[in-house]
Structure formats: structure tokens, C-alpha cells
Amino acid sequence: RRLRTCWDNMAFTLYSLIQAAILCVNAVAVLHEERFLTKIGWGVDQSVGGFGDEPGIKVQLMNLVRSVRTVMRVPLIAVNSVCIVLLLLFG
Amino acid sequence: CNLAHHRTGRAAPPAGDSVLFEDTSSAAPAMNNQGYYTPGYNMGGTSNDMQGGAGVNNLFTDPMANAAMMYGSSLANQGKDMVNKEISRFMSVNKLKYFFAVDTRYVLKKLMILMFPYTHQDWEVRYHRDTPLTPRQDVNAPDLYIPTMAFITYILLAGMALGIQKRFSPEVLGLCASTALVWIIIEVLVMLLSLYLLTVHSDLSTFDLIAYSGYKYVGMIFTVLCGLLFGSDGYFVALAWSSCALMFFIVRSLKMKILPSLSSDSMGMGSSAKPQLRLYITVATAVFQPIIIYWLTSHLVR
């Protein structure tokens, strides 16, 4: 329809933002500590930097991944279940 | 002399003052200290009491209605307190009030700086005993009033531009609004992420970033207006002008907050990559503005 062709490439609704956010957080949540992160050198025990020195980007990123995994583990279960049910019901 | 009068006055009204104090000895507090105040207060108090009593008797002859109204008002107060408490868990309302403390002079000067920042000399945000000054007192302070108004004006202008092209429908307005909102959210999240990753200890709060990200809507409005009035050429000229002005504004404003001051000695030899990365963030933010202005306005001006 006319509305879609004009706005196809740039129309963001808030729903698409929520979808993108859920997908990104899911992607961060499936990074396993032992099996994957330590193998590529992003494990938690490898993030001890020098004291008195500000942590670099890699350390900050590892801390961020670890915090997101710890904090969002339980809410993601609920949000994903709700999403699955809604998509099954309403397509 | 006077002390003796005061002491006897508290116990029982002295004979000389009995005309003034007799009626309201129970209602008025320390009346002896304020000699000439008390007559007016007492008479006003008594008349108010009598009027209030008469009014209450007239309005609420039914004690049940009176009790119900008081219960309802206490429920409403409880609800209001609960809502305030919940909201203040997510964002502090006082901090938000700071951003809306603007006046006309500030708004005019800020709009002029946004459109023509090249002559503005002093870009420091002034502080007053560790708290930043409100926008009313400091023209460099970020505010949320201009971005909010500019956002709403941009949506209305987009609706008008689409109506001129005969492509208007009410859903398009909502779509335009949510698209612009999503781009703001994306930009603020990317800024927050990059500031966190580079451990930039600045005092830029989320609201500050929203404010700086919302200033581009002023440029967008100017661009769309010129595009509508003067056609495609006017659109590109206005786009170039507002892009340059906005880039200059963002770089000068954020430079103070993100980049370390020149006199920091501890950062000299340890991490030479840090100042570069911070500069990259500032420049990337500035370069992002014209891109998003073009992206959000080109379809309005054909």
C-alpha cells in the first residue's frame, strides 16, 4: 500500500525498537562464561587490570557482558515467554 | 514592671487587658509578646471561626458525607504519594524540574546560539557551589524545554509538509513521531554506551544527553521551513547551514565535558589513546547530526 512504500526504509515504530532491544539482550545472554568467553580471552578471571590504572575498553566490555547476563537472566525468561505467546496468538 | 504584667497575663488576663483577651484566651497562643498584633489576630480568629463553623454546618449537615469526603481526600493523598514515590524511583523529579526552569530571554539567546554559534565566546557551564546553575541564569546550561517544543513543532511541520504533498493521513503523523523518538533513544543509548566503555567520568546525565540530542530538531525545523518556502535549493542551503552550526555547537558544548582538561598530569603518559578516543566520540556525535537531519527531513521536501 502507499503508506508502506513511502516509509518502508525508515519507519520505526516503538514496537520495532522493543523487538530489537529484546533480540540484542538475548544475544548477550547466550554468551556462556566457561564454554565461550574464557576460550576467546573474555572471561571474568582475565579482567583483573592494574590498580590505579583506568580499565580499558575490553575490561569494561567484559564487565558489561557479565552484568547484563547476571541482571537480565530472570526477566528475560518472562519477557521471552510473553513474546512467544503473543507471537503464537497474533502472528 | 513589664515582666510582672507578662507573667500574670499568662495565668489570668490582667484587668487592663480584659477587653482584648477575654474572648479568645483559649485560642490565641503567646499573645503577650505581640502587643499590637494580637487584637487584629484575635478578632480575625474569632470571626473566622464563627464563619467557618457556620459554613461547615451549612455544607455538611450530614456527618456521613463529611466523613466520606475526608476518607476520599485521604485516599487521594495516599495515591498521590504512592505515584510520586514510584516515579521518583526511576527519575528524580527535581532534576527534571531543573531542565524546565527557563525564561524567554534564555530561549531566545539559546535559539540564536543554535543557529549562529560562531560568535559565542564563553561555553563553560557555570556552577554555584557544586550545583550547576539553572538555565535561567546560565545560557550554556542544557535544558529540555527547547528540545520538547522543537520535537512537537517538527511533528506538526512534518504533517503539514506531507499534507502539501497530499500524502497525509493521521497514521503518518504517529509514525513520524515514533520514528523521531526512536532515533533519539538510539542516539542517547549509543552515547551512554560509548561514555561507559571509555570510562569518561563526566557529569553528563541521561537528561543532559537527551537535551543535547534534542537540539537538532531546531535545525530540522529551520531546514524543513526553508525547503517548503524556497524549494529544493533552499532546502540544501538550509541543510548545510544548520548542519555546520549544529556541529560547531555540539563540539564546543561537549568538548568541555568529555575531553579531559589540559592540566591533567596523571593521564599524560599512561593512556595516550584515551584523549583520541574521546575526541572521536565528540566528532562522531557531531557528524551524526547532519546525517540524521537529512534522513528525517529529505522525504518531507521533494
Short mmCIF file of C-alpha atoms in Angstrom, two decimals:
data_model
loop_
_atom_site.label_atom_id
_atom_site.label_comp_id
_atom_site.label_asym_id
_atom_site.label_seq_id
_atom_site.Cartn_x
_atom_site.Cartn_y
_atom_site.Cartn_z
CA ARG A 1 0.00 0.00 0.00
CA ARG A 2 1.02 3.61 -0.43
CA LEU A 3 1.87 4.12 3.22
CA ARG A 4 4.30 1.23 3.26
CA THR A 5 6.14 2.16 0.08
CA CYS A 6 6.84 5.68 1.22
CA TRP A 7 8.04 4.73 4.66
CA ASP A 8 9.45 1.29 4.10
CA ASN A 9 13.05 2.02 4.69
CA MET A 10 12.82 4.37 7.59
CA ALA A 11 9.66 3.90 9.57
CA PHE A 12 10.48 2.80 13.06
CA THR A 13 7.73 2.12 15.41
CA LEU A 14 8.32 1.77 19.12
CA TYR A 15 7.43 -1.89 18.76
CA SER A 16 10.35 -2.47 16.41
CA LEU A 17 12.66 -0.80 18.92
CA ILE A 18 11.42 -3.12 21.65
CA GLN A 19 11.92 -6.09 19.34
CA ALA A 20 15.48 -5.02 18.54
CA ALA A 21 16.24 -4.48 22.22
CA ILE A 22 14.93 -7.93 23.17
CA LEU A 23 16.96 -9.58 20.41
CA CYS A 24 20.14 -7.77 21.45
CA VAL A 25 19.76 -8.65 25.11
CA ASN A 26 19.03 -12.26 24.18
CA ALA A 27 22.21 -12.30 22.13
CA VAL A 28 24.25 -11.08 25.08
CA ALA A 29 22.56 -13.51 27.44
CA VAL A 30 23.53 -16.65 25.49
CA LEU A 31 27.26 -15.99 25.74
CA HIS A 32 28.35 -18.71 28.11
CA GLU A 33 31.13 -17.94 30.57
CA GLU A 34 33.09 -21.18 30.61
CA ARG A 35 32.47 -22.58 27.19
CA PHE A 36 32.93 -19.48 25.16
CA LEU A 37 34.13 -16.34 26.85
CA THR A 38 37.20 -17.81 28.51
CA LYS A 39 38.16 -19.51 25.26
CA ILE A 40 38.43 -16.20 23.49
CA GLY A 41 40.03 -14.45 26.40
CA TRP A 42 36.99 -12.56 27.62
CA GLY A 43 36.48 -14.47 30.82
CA VAL A 44 35.81 -12.89 34.15
CA ASP A 45 39.04 -14.00 35.76
CA GLN A 46 41.06 -12.44 32.99
CA SER A 47 39.75 -8.99 33.65
CA VAL A 48 41.95 -8.01 36.57
CA GLY A 49 43.75 -4.96 35.40
CA GLY A 50 46.43 -2.94 37.05
CA PHE A 51 45.40 -1.00 40.09
CA GLY A 52 45.44 2.73 39.81
CA ASP A 53 45.02 2.44 36.10
CA GLU A 54 41.70 3.03 34.49
CA PRO A 55 40.26 -0.11 32.91
CA GLY A 56 40.44 -0.33 29.17
CA ILE A 57 37.66 -0.86 26.72
CA LYS A 58 37.94 -4.65 26.75
CA VAL A 59 37.65 -4.86 30.54
CA GLN A 60 34.66 -2.52 30.54
CA LEU A 61 33.01 -4.57 27.82
CA MET A 62 33.58 -7.82 29.73
CA ASN A 63 32.12 -6.25 32.85
CA LEU A 64 29.15 -5.04 30.89
CA VAL A 65 28.52 -8.51 29.40
CA ARG A 66 28.79 -10.11 32.81
CA SER A 67 26.45 -7.57 34.43
CA VAL A 68 23.86 -7.87 31.70
CA ARG A 69 23.93 -11.64 31.98
CA THR A 70 23.56 -11.55 35.74
CA VAL A 71 20.85 -8.93 35.88
CA MET A 72 18.72 -9.87 32.89
CA ARG A 73 18.69 -13.65 33.30
CA VAL A 74 15.36 -13.89 35.12
CA PRO A 75 13.47 -11.01 33.46
CA LEU A 76 14.46 -12.36 30.05
CA ILE A 77 12.71 -15.63 30.82
CA ALA A 78 9.49 -13.76 31.50
CA VAL A 79 9.82 -11.37 28.55
CA ASN A 80 10.65 -14.15 26.10
CA SER A 81 7.72 -16.25 27.27
CA VAL A 82 5.36 -13.32 26.83
CA CYS A 83 6.79 -12.65 23.36
CA ILE A 84 6.41 -16.28 22.31
CA VAL A 85 2.82 -16.44 23.48
CA LEU A 86 1.94 -13.17 21.78
CA LEU A 87 3.58 -14.15 18.50
CA LEU A 88 1.84 -17.51 18.53
CA LEU A 89 -1.52 -15.91 19.17
CA PHE A 90 -1.31 -12.85 16.95
CA GLY A 91 1.31 -13.69 14.36
CA CYS B 1 7.06 46.08 85.64
CA ASN B 2 6.61 44.58 82.18
CA LEU B 3 7.73 41.13 83.25
CA ALA B 4 5.26 41.12 86.04
CA HIS B 5 2.50 42.03 83.61
CA HIS B 6 3.52 39.20 81.27
CA ARG B 7 3.61 36.59 83.98
CA THR B 8 0.26 37.49 85.36
CA GLY B 9 -1.09 37.69 81.84
CA ARG B 10 -0.33 34.03 81.16
CA ALA B 11 -2.08 32.88 84.28
CA ALA B 12 -5.13 35.11 84.01
CA PRO B 13 -5.95 38.12 81.91
CA PRO B 14 -4.87 41.29 83.67
CA ALA B 15 -7.50 43.83 84.42
CA GLY B 16 -6.27 46.41 81.92
CA ASP B 17 -6.32 43.93 79.00
CA SER B 18 -9.50 42.13 79.77
CA VAL B 19 -11.35 43.85 76.93
CA LEU B 20 -8.86 42.46 74.40
CA PHE B 21 -8.19 38.99 75.74
CA GLU B 22 -11.34 37.80 77.31
CA ASP B 23 -12.96 36.08 74.34
CA THR B 24 -10.07 34.15 72.91
CA SER B 25 -7.85 33.19 75.80
CA SER B 26 -8.00 29.55 74.74
CA ALA B 27 -7.45 30.04 71.01
CA ALA B 28 -4.62 32.55 70.76
CA PRO B 29 -1.06 31.42 71.61
CA ALA B 30 1.57 33.77 73.15
CA MET B 31 -0.35 36.96 72.99
CA ASN B 32 1.57 38.98 75.48
CA ASN B 33 4.68 39.36 73.39
CA GLN B 34 3.00 40.89 70.42
CA GLY B 35 1.06 43.72 71.84
CA TYR B 36 -0.44 45.36 68.84
CA TYR B 37 -0.63 42.24 66.75
CA THR B 38 -2.99 40.32 68.94
CA PRO B 39 -6.12 42.46 68.73
CA GLY B 40 -6.35 42.05 64.98
CA TYR B 41 -5.43 38.40 65.15
CA ASN B 42 -7.88 37.61 67.87
CA MET B 43 -10.77 39.38 66.27
CA GLY B 44 -9.92 37.88 62.89
CA GLY B 45 -9.60 34.50 64.51
CA THR B 46 -12.92 34.65 66.23
CA SER B 47 -14.74 35.95 63.19
CA ASN B 48 -13.14 33.29 61.02
CA ASP B 49 -14.05 30.58 63.44
CA MET B 50 -17.62 31.66 63.55
CA GLN B 51 -17.84 31.98 59.79
CA GLY B 52 -16.08 28.69 59.24
CA GLY B 53 -18.32 26.98 61.72
CA ALA B 54 -21.41 28.37 60.09
CA GLY B 55 -20.16 27.41 56.64
CA VAL B 56 -19.30 23.87 57.67
CA ASN B 57 -22.66 23.50 59.26
CA ASN B 58 -24.38 24.69 56.13
CA LEU B 59 -22.45 22.48 53.68
CA PHE B 60 -22.21 19.23 55.55
CA THR B 61 -25.25 18.74 57.61
CA ASP B 62 -24.72 15.04 57.09
CA PRO B 63 -21.77 13.79 59.11
CA MET B 64 -21.57 10.72 56.88
CA ALA B 65 -20.88 12.85 53.83
CA ASN B 66 -18.29 14.73 55.80
CA ALA B 67 -16.58 11.53 56.85
CA ALA B 68 -16.75 10.15 53.31
CA MET B 69 -15.18 13.29 51.89
CA MET B 70 -12.35 13.18 54.37
CA TYR B 71 -11.77 9.49 53.68
CA GLY B 72 -11.76 10.17 49.94
CA SER B 73 -9.31 13.03 50.27
CA SER B 74 -7.01 10.92 52.42
CA LEU B 75 -7.17 8.13 49.81
CA ALA B 76 -6.33 10.60 47.07
CA ASN B 77 -3.38 11.88 49.07
CA GLN B 78 -2.16 8.35 49.60
CA GLY B 79 -2.45 7.61 45.91
CA LYS B 80 -0.60 10.78 45.04
CA ASP B 81 2.19 9.95 47.47
CA MET B 82 2.48 6.44 46.09
CA VAL B 83 2.66 7.67 42.50
CA ASN B 84 5.29 10.23 43.44
CA LYS B 85 7.33 7.61 45.20
CA GLU B 86 7.20 5.21 42.26
CA ILE B 87 8.11 7.88 39.76
CA SER B 88 10.95 9.16 41.88
CA ARG B 89 12.44 5.68 41.91
CA PHE B 90 13.06 5.90 38.17
CA MET B 91 13.91 9.53 37.73
CA SER B 92 14.23 12.35 40.16
CA VAL B 93 11.59 14.95 39.54
CA ASN B 94 13.81 17.66 40.98
CA LYS B 95 16.42 17.00 38.36
CA LEU B 96 13.75 17.21 35.71
CA LYS B 97 12.48 20.50 37.11
CA TYR B 98 15.95 21.94 36.72
CA PHE B 99 15.77 21.43 32.99
CA PHE B 100 12.49 23.25 32.60
CA ALA B 101 13.44 26.34 34.59
CA VAL B 102 13.73 28.60 31.58
CA ASP B 103 12.57 32.04 30.68
CA THR B 104 12.04 33.92 27.44
CA ARG B 105 15.42 35.59 27.40
CA TYR B 106 17.20 32.26 27.75
CA VAL B 107 15.15 30.65 25.00
CA LEU B 108 15.82 33.46 22.56
CA LYS B 109 19.53 33.52 23.26
CA LYS B 110 19.80 29.76 23.02
CA LEU B 111 17.98 29.63 19.70
CA MET B 112 20.31 32.28 18.36
CA ILE B 113 23.33 30.32 19.58
CA LEU B 114 21.97 27.16 17.96
CA MET B 115 21.62 28.86 14.62
CA PHE B 116 24.74 31.01 14.78
CA PRO B 117 27.22 29.73 17.35
CA TYR B 118 30.32 31.24 15.84
CA THR B 119 30.30 34.47 17.83
CA HIS B 120 29.56 32.95 21.21
CA GLN B 121 32.66 33.28 23.36
CA ASP B 122 32.22 31.54 26.66
CA TRP B 123 31.00 27.96 26.56
CA GLU B 124 31.58 26.99 30.18
CA VAL B 125 28.64 25.83 32.25
CA ARG B 126 28.81 27.90 35.38
CA TYR B 127 28.42 26.31 38.78
CA HIS B 128 27.25 27.66 42.07
CA ARG B 129 28.65 25.70 45.00
CA ASP B 130 28.82 22.37 43.15
CA THR B 131 25.39 22.54 41.61
CA PRO B 132 25.04 23.71 38.05
CA LEU B 133 23.14 26.92 37.54
CA THR B 134 19.65 26.74 36.17
CA PRO B 135 19.10 27.69 32.54
CA ARG B 136 17.55 30.94 33.70
CA GLN B 137 20.90 32.12 35.00
CA ASP B 138 23.34 30.49 32.62
CA VAL B 139 22.89 30.45 28.89
CA ASN B 140 25.23 27.49 28.44
CA ALA B 141 23.20 25.14 30.60
CA PRO B 142 21.26 22.47 28.71
CA ASP B 143 17.51 22.49 29.04
CA LEU B 144 14.71 20.21 27.99
CA TYR B 145 12.15 22.84 27.09
CA ILE B 146 13.59 23.74 23.69
CA PRO B 147 14.03 20.09 22.59
CA THR B 148 10.50 19.18 23.65
CA MET B 149 8.91 22.12 21.90
CA ALA B 150 11.09 21.64 18.85
CA PHE B 151 10.13 17.96 18.68
CA ILE B 152 6.42 18.73 18.77
CA THR B 153 6.83 21.53 16.24
CA TYR B 154 8.78 19.20 13.98
CA ILE B 155 5.96 16.63 14.06
CA LEU B 156 3.37 19.26 13.22
CA LEU B 157 5.56 20.65 10.46
CA ALA B 158 6.06 17.16 9.05
CA GLY B 159 2.31 16.68 8.97
CA MET B 160 1.91 19.98 7.17
CA ALA B 161 4.65 19.14 4.66
CA LEU B 162 3.08 15.79 3.93
CA GLY B 163 -0.26 17.48 3.55
CA ILE B 164 1.21 19.82 0.96
CA GLN B 165 2.39 16.78 -0.94
CA LYS B 166 -1.04 15.20 -0.50
CA ARG B 167 0.41 12.25 1.34
CA PHE B 168 -1.11 13.00 4.71
CA SER B 169 -3.08 10.64 6.88
CA PRO B 170 -3.31 10.58 10.67
CA GLU B 171 -1.27 7.38 10.96
CA VAL B 172 1.62 9.03 9.20
CA LEU B 173 1.83 11.61 11.98
CA GLY B 174 2.14 8.95 14.64
CA LEU B 175 4.66 7.07 12.53
CA CYS B 176 6.79 10.20 12.10
CA ALA B 177 6.66 10.90 15.82
CA SER B 178 7.68 7.42 16.82
CA THR B 179 10.46 7.32 14.21
CA ALA B 180 11.97 10.52 15.53
CA LEU B 181 11.59 9.30 19.10
CA VAL B 182 13.30 6.00 18.26
CA TRP B 183 16.23 7.83 16.71
CA ILE B 184 16.62 9.93 19.84
CA ILE B 185 16.57 6.81 22.01
CA ILE B 186 19.13 5.08 19.80
CA GLU B 187 21.43 8.07 19.84
CA VAL B 188 21.21 8.51 23.61
CA LEU B 189 21.85 4.79 24.18
CA VAL B 190 24.87 4.77 21.88
CA MET B 191 26.25 7.85 23.62
CA LEU B 192 25.73 6.31 27.05
CA LEU B 193 27.36 3.07 25.94
CA SER B 194 30.38 4.80 24.49
CA LEU B 195 30.79 7.04 27.52
CA TYR B 196 30.64 3.99 29.76
CA LEU B 197 33.11 1.96 27.71
CA LEU B 198 35.67 4.71 27.68
CA THR B 199 35.19 5.41 31.40
CA VAL B 200 34.60 9.05 30.84
CA HIS B 201 33.86 10.43 34.27
CA SER B 202 31.84 13.41 33.27
CA ASP B 203 28.77 14.84 34.85
CA LEU B 204 26.68 14.26 31.76
CA SER B 205 23.48 12.68 32.98
CA THR B 206 20.92 10.97 30.78
CA PHE B 207 18.81 14.11 30.69
CA ASP B 208 21.80 16.15 29.53
CA LEU B 209 22.31 13.75 26.65
CA ILE B 210 18.63 13.86 25.76
CA ALA B 211 18.84 17.65 25.77
CA TYR B 212 21.89 17.79 23.51
CA SER B 213 20.38 15.21 21.24
CA GLY B 214 17.14 17.15 21.00
CA TYR B 215 18.75 20.39 19.94
CA LYS B 216 18.99 19.09 16.39
CA TYR B 217 15.24 19.47 15.99
CA VAL B 218 15.66 23.23 15.87
CA GLY B 219 17.93 22.79 12.87
CA MET B 220 15.46 20.35 11.36
CA ILE B 221 12.59 22.80 11.66
CA PHE B 222 14.64 25.53 10.02
CA THR B 223 15.66 23.18 7.21
CA VAL B 224 12.13 21.98 6.52
CA LEU B 225 10.77 25.52 6.55
CA CYS B 226 13.36 26.69 4.05
CA GLY B 227 12.68 23.65 1.92
CA LEU B 228 8.99 24.36 1.89
CA LEU B 229 9.38 28.05 1.19
CA PHE B 230 12.25 28.06 -1.28
CA GLY B 231 12.14 24.64 -2.89
CA SER B 232 14.91 22.13 -3.22
CA ASP B 233 17.76 24.64 -3.44
CA GLY B 234 16.66 26.41 -0.29
CA TYR B 235 16.44 23.02 1.41
CA PHE B 236 20.05 22.12 0.67
CA VAL B 237 21.37 25.56 1.60
CA ALA B 238 19.49 25.48 4.89
CA LEU B 239 20.66 21.90 5.48
CA ALA B 240 24.29 22.92 5.01
CA TRP B 241 23.90 25.97 7.24
CA SER B 242 22.15 24.24 10.12
CA SER B 243 24.47 21.23 9.90
CA CYS B 244 27.57 23.38 10.27
CA ALA B 245 26.03 25.41 13.06
CA LEU B 246 24.87 22.32 14.91
CA MET B 247 28.21 20.53 14.51
CA PHE B 248 30.04 23.54 15.88
CA PHE B 249 27.61 23.82 18.76
CA ILE B 250 27.85 20.15 19.72
CA VAL B 251 31.61 20.03 19.51
CA ARG B 252 32.07 23.17 21.60
CA SER B 253 29.50 22.12 24.18
CA LEU B 254 30.64 18.54 24.64
CA LYS B 255 34.32 19.36 24.47
CA MET B 256 34.16 20.92 27.91
CA LYS B 257 32.52 17.91 29.43
CA ILE B 258 34.05 14.91 27.73
CA LEU B 259 37.62 15.80 26.91
CA PRO B 260 39.98 15.97 29.84
CA SER B 261 41.25 19.31 30.88
CA LEU B 262 44.67 20.27 29.63
CA SER B 263 46.13 20.39 33.11
CA SER B 264 45.57 16.71 33.93
CA ASP B 265 49.02 15.35 34.62
CA SER B 266 48.22 11.74 35.55
CA MET B 267 46.81 10.91 32.16
CA GLY B 268 49.84 12.17 30.34
CA MET B 269 51.85 9.05 29.67
CA GLY B 270 49.64 6.18 30.76
CA SER B 271 46.93 6.10 28.15
CA SER B 272 47.65 8.18 25.16
CA ALA B 273 44.80 6.55 23.30
CA LYS B 274 42.21 7.94 25.65
CA PRO B 275 42.10 11.57 24.60
CA GLN B 276 42.00 10.45 20.99
CA LEU B 277 39.06 8.18 21.59
CA ARG B 278 37.23 10.87 23.46
CA LEU B 279 37.83 13.23 20.59
CA TYR B 280 36.48 10.59 18.25
CA ILE B 281 33.31 10.34 20.28
CA THR B 282 32.75 14.07 20.19
CA VAL B 283 33.42 14.30 16.48
CA ALA B 284 31.28 11.24 15.74
CA THR B 285 28.38 12.75 17.66
CA ALA B 286 28.75 15.94 15.70
CA VAL B 287 28.96 14.17 12.34
CA PHE B 288 25.91 12.07 13.18
CA GLN B 289 23.71 15.16 13.43
CA PRO B 290 23.65 16.21 9.75
CA ILE B 291 23.14 12.60 8.71
CA ILE B 292 20.08 12.23 10.88
CA ILE B 293 18.76 15.64 9.87
CA TYR B 294 18.96 14.64 6.23
CA TRP B 295 17.48 11.22 6.94
CA LEU B 296 14.48 12.57 8.78
CA THR B 297 13.67 15.54 6.57
CA SER B 298 14.51 14.59 2.99
CA HIS B 299 11.26 12.77 2.44
CA LEU B 300 9.31 15.84 3.51
CA VAL B 301 10.78 18.08 0.85
CA ARG B 302 10.66 16.55 -2.57
#
